[in-house]
Short mmCIF file of C-alpha atoms in Angstrom, two decimals:
data_model
loop_
_atom_site.label_atom_id
_atom_site.label_comp_id
_atom_site.label_asym_id
_atom_site.label_seq_id
_atom_site.Cartn_x
_atom_site.Cartn_y
_atom_site.Cartn_z
CA MET A 285 -237.91 33.78 69.00
CA ASP A 286 -235.98 35.75 66.45
CA ALA A 287 -236.57 39.50 66.23
CA ARG A 288 -239.17 39.30 63.43
CA SER A 289 -241.16 36.57 65.17
CA GLU A 290 -241.14 38.51 68.43
CA LEU A 291 -242.29 41.66 66.66
CA LEU A 292 -245.17 39.79 65.03
CA TYR A 293 -246.16 38.08 68.28
CA ARG A 294 -246.16 41.37 70.17
CA LYS A 295 -248.32 42.92 67.45
CA LEU A 296 -250.80 40.03 67.62
CA LEU A 297 -251.14 40.58 71.37
CA LEU A 298 -252.56 44.05 70.82
CA ARG A 299 -255.89 42.83 69.44
CA SER A 300 -258.22 39.86 69.84
CA ALA A 301 -257.93 39.05 66.12
CA TRP A 302 -256.00 40.25 63.10
CA ARG A 303 -256.46 39.80 59.38
CA THR A 304 -253.31 39.30 57.35
CA GLN A 305 -253.80 42.48 55.33
CA ASP A 306 -254.08 44.55 58.52
CA LEU A 307 -250.89 43.01 59.88
CA ALA A 308 -249.10 43.65 56.59
CA ARG A 309 -250.14 47.29 56.69
CA GLU A 310 -249.18 47.76 60.36
CA LEU A 311 -245.80 46.07 60.02
CA MET A 312 -245.11 47.27 56.47
CA TRP A 313 -244.47 43.68 55.41
CA SER A 314 -245.67 41.86 52.33
CA ALA A 315 -248.64 39.50 52.67
CA ASP A 316 -246.31 36.54 52.06
CA GLN A 317 -243.97 37.66 54.85
CA VAL A 318 -246.93 37.93 57.24
CA LEU A 319 -248.22 34.48 56.32
CA GLN A 320 -244.77 32.93 56.71
CA GLY A 321 -244.39 34.59 60.09
CA LEU A 322 -247.83 33.41 61.22
CA GLU A 323 -247.08 29.84 60.17
CA ALA A 324 -243.84 29.95 62.16
CA LEU A 325 -245.67 31.22 65.26
CA LYS A 326 -248.42 28.62 64.83
CA SER A 327 -245.83 25.82 64.62
CA GLU A 328 -244.43 26.91 68.00
CA GLY A 329 -247.84 27.29 69.66
CA LEU A 330 -247.66 31.09 69.81
CA ALA A 331 -250.48 31.89 67.38
CA SER A 332 -253.74 30.35 66.28
CA VAL A 333 -256.60 30.85 63.90
CA SER A 334 -259.21 32.97 65.64
CA GLY A 335 -262.06 30.86 66.97
CA GLY A 336 -264.49 33.68 66.27
CA ASP A 337 -263.34 34.30 62.70
CA GLY A 338 -261.61 31.60 60.68
CA GLY A 339 -260.07 34.23 58.41
CA SER A 340 -258.22 35.95 61.27
CA PHE A 341 -255.37 35.08 63.60
CA ARG A 342 -254.75 35.65 67.29
CA ALA A 343 -251.88 35.32 69.73
CA VAL A 344 -252.00 32.50 72.25
CA GLU A 345 -251.74 34.02 75.72
CA PRO A 346 -248.12 34.28 76.95
CA CYS A 347 -248.97 32.52 80.24
CA ILE A 348 -249.45 29.24 78.37
CA ALA A 349 -247.64 29.84 75.06
CA LEU A 350 -244.20 30.78 76.42
CA PRO A 351 -243.91 27.99 79.03
CA ALA A 352 -244.96 25.51 76.33
CA LEU A 353 -242.26 26.88 74.02
CA LEU A 354 -239.66 26.52 76.77
CA SER A 355 -240.85 22.99 77.54
CA TRP A 356 -240.68 21.95 73.90
CA ARG A 357 -237.21 23.39 73.37
CA MET A 358 -235.93 21.79 76.57
CA ARG A 359 -237.39 18.45 75.51
CA GLU A 360 -235.89 18.65 72.03
CA GLY A 361 -232.59 20.10 73.18
CA ARG A 362 -233.18 23.11 70.92
CA SER A 363 -231.33 26.37 71.35
CA PRO A 364 -231.55 29.15 72.05
CA GLN A 365 -234.04 28.48 74.81
CA PRO A 366 -236.09 31.36 76.22
CA SER A 367 -234.92 32.47 79.65
CA PRO A 368 -237.35 31.68 82.50
CA VAL A 369 -236.68 35.15 83.94
CA GLN A 370 -237.51 36.76 80.61
CA ILE A 371 -240.64 34.65 80.30
CA GLY A 372 -241.84 35.67 83.74
CA ARG A 373 -241.14 39.34 83.03
CA PHE A 374 -242.88 39.19 79.63
CA ILE A 375 -246.02 37.58 81.12
CA THR A 376 -246.16 40.11 83.96
CA LEU A 377 -245.71 43.10 81.67
CA HIS A 378 -248.30 41.79 79.23
CA GLU A 379 -250.89 41.29 81.96
CA GLN A 380 -250.19 44.77 83.34
CA ALA A 381 -250.58 46.24 79.85
CA GLU A 382 -253.88 44.39 79.47
CA ARG A 383 -255.09 45.80 82.77
CA PHE A 384 -254.09 49.38 82.09
CA GLY A 385 -253.96 49.43 78.28
CA ASP A 386 -255.11 52.50 76.41
CA PRO A 387 -257.70 51.69 73.71
CA ALA A 388 -256.32 54.60 71.70
CA GLU A 389 -253.13 52.59 71.31
CA GLY A 390 -255.03 49.79 69.59
CA ASN A 391 -255.33 47.58 72.68
CA ASP A 392 -258.91 46.30 72.72
CA GLY A 393 -258.31 44.31 75.90
CA ARG A 394 -258.36 40.99 73.98
CA HIS A 395 -261.47 40.04 75.93
CA ASP A 396 -262.29 37.13 73.66
CA VAL A 397 -263.28 33.79 75.13
CA SER A 398 -260.08 31.95 74.11
CA ALA A 399 -257.79 34.45 75.85
CA MET A 400 -259.94 34.37 78.97
CA ILE A 401 -259.93 30.57 79.13
CA GLU A 402 -256.19 30.36 78.48
CA ARG A 403 -255.50 32.57 81.49
CA MET A 404 -257.83 30.56 83.69
CA VAL A 405 -256.42 27.21 82.56
CA ALA A 406 -252.91 28.40 83.52
CA LYS A 407 -254.04 28.19 87.17
CA VAL A 408 -255.73 24.78 87.06
CA GLU A 409 -254.62 22.25 89.68
CA ARG A 410 -256.77 19.11 89.38
CA GLU A 411 -259.09 18.67 86.39
CA VAL A 412 -260.48 20.30 83.28
CA THR A 413 -263.57 19.08 81.40
CA LEU A 414 -264.27 20.38 77.89
CA LEU A 415 -267.70 20.08 76.24
CA ALA A 416 -267.74 20.53 72.46
CA PRO A 417 -271.09 20.53 70.61
CA GLY A 418 -269.40 21.15 67.26
CA TYR A 419 -266.04 21.69 65.60
CA ARG A 420 -264.69 25.22 65.37
CA GLU A 421 -261.19 25.79 64.04
CA GLY A 422 -259.24 27.79 66.59
CA GLY A 423 -261.77 27.00 69.33
CA PHE A 424 -260.51 26.52 72.87
CA GLU A 425 -261.89 22.95 72.89
CA PHE A 426 -259.38 21.99 70.19
CA SER A 427 -256.40 24.04 71.37
CA ARG A 428 -253.14 22.17 71.85
CA PRO A 429 -251.67 24.91 74.06
CA VAL A 430 -254.68 24.65 76.39
CA ALA A 431 -254.52 20.85 76.56
CA ASP A 432 -250.74 20.86 76.92
CA MET A 433 -250.87 23.30 79.84
CA VAL A 434 -253.42 21.16 81.70
CA LEU A 435 -251.42 17.97 81.19
CA ARG A 436 -248.08 19.61 82.00
CA ARG A 437 -249.50 20.73 85.33
CA GLY A 438 -250.33 17.11 86.13
CA ALA A 439 -254.09 17.73 86.00
CA ARG A 440 -256.65 15.43 84.41
CA LEU A 441 -258.11 16.46 81.05
CA ARG A 442 -261.50 15.14 79.90
CA SER A 443 -263.07 16.09 76.57
CA VAL A 444 -266.62 15.23 75.52
CA TRP A 445 -267.39 15.82 71.86
CA ALA A 446 -270.61 15.56 69.90
CA ALA A 447 -270.37 12.68 67.41
CA SER A 448 -270.48 15.10 64.48
CA VAL A 449 -267.17 16.63 65.60
CA LEU A 450 -265.35 13.43 64.63
CA GLN A 451 -266.24 14.04 60.98
CA ALA A 452 -263.86 17.01 60.80
CA PRO A 453 -260.34 15.92 59.71
CA ASN A 454 -258.66 18.53 61.90
CA ALA A 455 -260.69 17.35 64.89
CA MET A 456 -259.58 13.77 64.29
CA ALA A 457 -255.96 14.90 64.12
CA HIS A 458 -256.45 16.63 67.48
CA ALA A 459 -258.10 13.49 68.89
CA GLN A 460 -255.05 11.48 67.82
CA TRP A 461 -252.74 13.93 69.55
CA LEU A 462 -254.87 13.95 72.72
CA THR A 463 -254.80 10.16 73.04
CA GLN A 464 -251.04 10.10 72.47
CA GLU A 465 -250.61 12.63 75.27
CA GLY A 466 -252.75 10.62 77.67
CA ALA A 467 -255.86 12.81 77.73
CA ALA A 468 -259.30 11.18 77.94
CA LEU A 469 -261.77 11.72 75.08
CA ARG A 470 -265.34 10.47 74.59
CA SER A 471 -268.13 11.20 72.14
CA VAL A 472 -271.92 11.26 72.47
CA GLY A 473 -274.74 12.00 70.06
CA THR A 474 -275.19 15.63 71.00
CA VAL A 475 -273.60 17.98 73.54
CA PRO A 476 -275.92 20.94 74.29
CA PRO A 477 -273.57 23.36 76.09
CA ARG A 478 -270.23 24.61 74.81
CA ALA A 479 -268.30 24.88 78.04
CA VAL A 480 -265.15 24.30 80.05
CA ILE A 481 -265.20 23.34 83.74
CA MET A 482 -262.04 23.92 85.79
CA ASP A 483 -261.33 22.20 89.11
CA GLY A 484 -265.08 22.10 89.75
CA ALA A 485 -264.70 25.67 91.01
CA VAL A 486 -265.32 27.79 87.93
CA ALA A 487 -266.67 27.29 84.44
CA VAL A 488 -267.09 29.23 81.22
CA VAL A 489 -270.24 28.61 79.19
CA VAL A 490 -270.43 29.96 75.65
CA ASP A 491 -273.73 30.76 73.97
CA GLU A 492 -273.65 31.69 70.28
CA THR A 493 -276.13 34.54 70.77
CA GLU A 494 -275.36 35.75 74.30
CA GLY A 495 -271.60 35.21 74.29
CA ALA A 496 -269.46 33.78 77.09
CA ARG A 497 -270.22 33.94 80.79
CA ILE A 498 -268.20 32.84 83.81
CA VAL A 499 -270.00 30.52 86.21
CA ARG A 500 -269.00 30.57 89.88
CA SER A 501 -272.33 29.82 91.57
CA PRO A 502 -271.96 26.51 93.48
CA ALA A 503 -275.47 25.42 92.53
CA GLU A 504 -274.97 26.08 88.81
CA LEU A 505 -271.51 24.54 88.86
CA GLU A 506 -272.94 21.42 90.45
CA ARG A 507 -275.63 21.15 87.77
CA LEU A 508 -273.12 21.72 84.96
CA SER A 509 -270.66 19.20 86.43
CA ALA A 510 -273.44 16.62 86.84
CA LEU A 511 -274.45 17.15 83.20
CA ALA A 512 -270.83 16.71 82.07
CA ASP A 513 -270.55 13.51 84.13
CA ARG A 514 -273.72 12.12 82.53
CA PHE A 515 -272.33 12.82 79.06
CA TRP A 516 -269.04 11.23 80.10
CA ASP A 517 -270.71 8.08 81.45
CA ARG A 518 -272.82 7.70 78.29
CA GLY A 519 -270.02 8.52 75.87
CA ALA A 520 -268.02 6.15 73.72
CA THR A 521 -264.26 6.23 74.20
CA VAL A 522 -262.40 7.72 71.24
CA ARG A 523 -259.35 5.56 70.88
CA GLN A 524 -256.05 6.15 69.17
CA THR A 525 -256.38 5.57 65.43
CA GLY A 526 -252.73 5.59 64.38
CA ARG A 527 -250.29 2.70 64.22
CA GLN A 528 -247.93 3.99 66.86
CA PRO A 529 -248.70 2.62 70.34
CA VAL A 530 -249.28 5.04 73.19
CA ALA A 531 -246.19 5.28 75.38
CA THR A 532 -246.46 4.06 78.95
CA THR A 533 -245.09 7.37 80.19
CA ARG A 534 -247.39 9.86 78.51
CA ARG A 535 -245.67 13.09 79.55
CA PRO A 536 -241.91 13.68 79.10
CA ARG A 537 -239.98 12.39 82.08
CA SER A 538 -238.21 15.72 82.52
CA GLU A 539 -241.55 17.44 83.23
CA VAL A 540 -242.49 14.83 85.80
CA VAL A 541 -239.08 15.13 87.45
CA LEU A 542 -239.50 18.90 87.74
CA ARG A 543 -242.96 18.50 89.26
CA LEU A 544 -241.67 16.03 91.84
CA LEU A 545 -238.70 18.29 92.56
CA SER A 546 -241.10 21.13 93.32
CA GLU A 547 -242.83 18.82 95.79
CA GLY A 548 -239.55 18.32 97.65
CA LEU A 549 -238.82 14.69 96.70
CA THR A 550 -235.25 13.41 96.74
CA ASP A 551 -233.53 11.89 93.71
CA ASP A 552 -233.98 8.40 95.20
CA ALA A 553 -237.69 8.97 95.79
CA ILE A 554 -238.17 10.34 92.26
CA ALA A 555 -236.31 7.38 90.75
CA ARG A 556 -238.54 4.94 92.66
CA ARG A 557 -241.67 6.83 91.60
CA LEU A 558 -240.69 6.78 87.92
CA GLY A 559 -239.07 3.36 87.86
CA CYS A 560 -235.75 4.60 86.53
CA SER A 561 -232.19 4.88 87.86
CA VAL A 562 -231.02 7.60 90.23
CA ARG A 563 -228.39 8.54 87.63
CA THR A 564 -231.13 9.18 85.07
CA VAL A 565 -232.95 11.44 87.50
CA ARG A 566 -229.77 13.34 88.33
CA ASN A 567 -229.05 13.87 84.64
CA ASP A 568 -232.57 15.24 84.15
CA VAL A 569 -232.16 17.52 87.16
CA ALA A 570 -228.79 18.80 85.93
CA SER A 571 -230.21 19.53 82.46
CA ALA A 572 -233.20 21.32 83.99
CA MET A 573 -230.96 23.45 86.20
CA VAL A 574 -228.98 24.60 83.16
CA ALA A 575 -232.10 25.30 81.08
CA LEU A 576 -233.78 27.18 83.93
CA ASP A 577 -230.63 29.02 84.98
CA ALA A 578 -231.09 27.63 88.50
CA ARG A 579 -228.37 27.34 91.13
CA SER A 580 -230.01 24.51 93.06
CA ARG A 581 -232.49 21.68 92.63
CA PHE A 582 -235.01 23.53 94.74
CA GLN A 583 -234.67 26.69 92.64
CA ALA A 584 -235.16 24.64 89.46
CA GLY A 585 -238.46 23.26 90.75
CA ALA A 586 -239.61 26.62 92.08
CA ARG A 587 -238.67 28.45 88.89
CA ALA A 588 -240.47 25.85 86.77
CA MET A 589 -243.62 26.52 88.78
CA GLN A 590 -243.21 30.29 88.62
CA VAL A 591 -243.08 30.40 84.84
CA GLY A 592 -245.88 27.85 84.36
CA LEU A 593 -243.62 25.08 83.08
CA ILE A 594 -245.33 22.61 85.44
#
């Protein structure tokens, strides 16, 4: 990020939601400068419309936003690329500030549901199921950073939407992106709970009147998972609507190579797994080592895991 973008992102992190006029006053920028800055952050997955207030904006949590930015810039060959060490330090300092922040300094703890779910999703290992009874711009069910983090970690992503959701143009655009990325999406007539289930071990259920609650009870998790499975089995598959075919390899090969490196596989084993040449794998490894400032293959895989890149 350039200095202005970083300043705006850091300011967004201080509250759960900001209106443009409040940001303009705090930063002493014009409204146009704020809007331009917000659009730039949104394009890089660092900011989003607030799910609780469509007229406000919020920062996407650093634990998923910054690794996604690094992944995208590595994939596109963009420079400068954020340093993995700087990313790790920024995430740690932010989480410490959240834990010990002083409300007098304007830090309200950002205890909104999207921030909470983003932090939980950053630790997912196997599967995430999203239940969406309706479309809400900025909602966690329609967040690219959330979906991208799940898929980058090699976990399965299932989304079940109420049929009415498909009538929203922005929802259909997200559905198109999900299918291109290899996520599974189905729709049913109605979806009573708004919820996310992670690894079958924890869930967040959102009620419009009572707010969000974390579910850890095995009995309640089992009931919620069974309900999600019933919706899934009854649902109609939402297929890709565009003309471009879905690629056979859904995630970028470089991400898969890093994940297999972290598991200790050799170049030959990775090449066999991916069906490509050993030279291709070695080129990917060399590029990753440079981008991650790693001195060895092992360090590249370990550092990718540490910063949430995989």
